[in-house]
Short mmCIF file of C-alpha atoms in Angstrom, two decimals:
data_model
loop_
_atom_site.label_atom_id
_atom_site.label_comp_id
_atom_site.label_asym_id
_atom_site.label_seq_id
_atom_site.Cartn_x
_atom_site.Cartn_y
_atom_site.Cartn_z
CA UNK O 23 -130.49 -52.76 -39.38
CA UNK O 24 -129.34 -51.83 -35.55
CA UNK O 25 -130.09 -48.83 -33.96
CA UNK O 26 -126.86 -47.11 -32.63
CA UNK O 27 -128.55 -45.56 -30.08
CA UNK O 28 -130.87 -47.74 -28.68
CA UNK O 29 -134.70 -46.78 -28.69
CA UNK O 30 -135.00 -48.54 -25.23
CA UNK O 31 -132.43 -45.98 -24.09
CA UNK O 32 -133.61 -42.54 -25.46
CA UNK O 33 -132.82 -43.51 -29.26
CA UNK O 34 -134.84 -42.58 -31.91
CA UNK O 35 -136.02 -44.50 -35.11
CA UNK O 36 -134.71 -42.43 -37.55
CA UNK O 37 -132.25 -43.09 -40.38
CA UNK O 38 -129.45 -41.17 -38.49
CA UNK O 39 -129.60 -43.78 -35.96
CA UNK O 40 -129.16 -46.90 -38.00
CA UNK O 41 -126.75 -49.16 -39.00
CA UNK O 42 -125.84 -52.27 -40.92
CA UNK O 43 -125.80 -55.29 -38.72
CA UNK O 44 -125.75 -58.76 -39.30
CA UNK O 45 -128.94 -60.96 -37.47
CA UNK O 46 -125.89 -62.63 -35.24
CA UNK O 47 -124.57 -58.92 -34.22
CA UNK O 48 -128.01 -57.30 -33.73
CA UNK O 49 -128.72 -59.98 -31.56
CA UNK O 50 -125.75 -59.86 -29.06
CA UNK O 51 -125.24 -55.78 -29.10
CA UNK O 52 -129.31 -56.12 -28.04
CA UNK O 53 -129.73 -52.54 -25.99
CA UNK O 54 -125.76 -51.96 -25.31
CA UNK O 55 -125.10 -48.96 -26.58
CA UNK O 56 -122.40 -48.88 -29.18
CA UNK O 57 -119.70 -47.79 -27.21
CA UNK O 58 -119.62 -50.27 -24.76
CA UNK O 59 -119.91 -52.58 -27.33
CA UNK O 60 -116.55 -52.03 -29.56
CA UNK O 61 -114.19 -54.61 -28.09
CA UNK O 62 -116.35 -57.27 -28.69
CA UNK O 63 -117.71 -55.70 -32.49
CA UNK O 64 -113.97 -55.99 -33.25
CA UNK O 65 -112.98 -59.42 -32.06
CA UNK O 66 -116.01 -60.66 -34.28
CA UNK O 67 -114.49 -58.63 -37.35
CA UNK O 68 -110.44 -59.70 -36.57
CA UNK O 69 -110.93 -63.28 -38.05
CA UNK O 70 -112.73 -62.14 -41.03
CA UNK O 71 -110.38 -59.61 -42.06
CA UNK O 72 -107.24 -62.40 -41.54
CA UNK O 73 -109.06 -64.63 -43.53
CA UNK O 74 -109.90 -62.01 -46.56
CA UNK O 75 -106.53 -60.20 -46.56
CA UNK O 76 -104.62 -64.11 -46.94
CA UNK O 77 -103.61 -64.60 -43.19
CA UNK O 78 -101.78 -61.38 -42.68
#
């Protein structure tokens, strides 16, 4: 679970600020909030979705 929102940058801990993350993501996105962090969320997701769709 990542925190959208940050806690280290006014976040809070609630449910409404949570999402699914893998360790590998959680780990790299770190305190970025998620904004600044949507270029590089989708060049980790690109190869997947080539590989599941058959290389389209």
């Amino acid at each position: 679970m990542d925190h959208i929102e940050p806690e280290v940058r006014g976040g809070h801990g609630g449910a409404h600020n949570g999402a699914v993350a893998c360790r590998r993501c959680n780990r790299r996105k770190s305190a970025e909030l998620l904004e600044g962090w949507d270029d590089e969320l989708r060049e980790h997701l690109e190869p997947r979705r080539r590989r599941v769709s058959g290389g389209r």
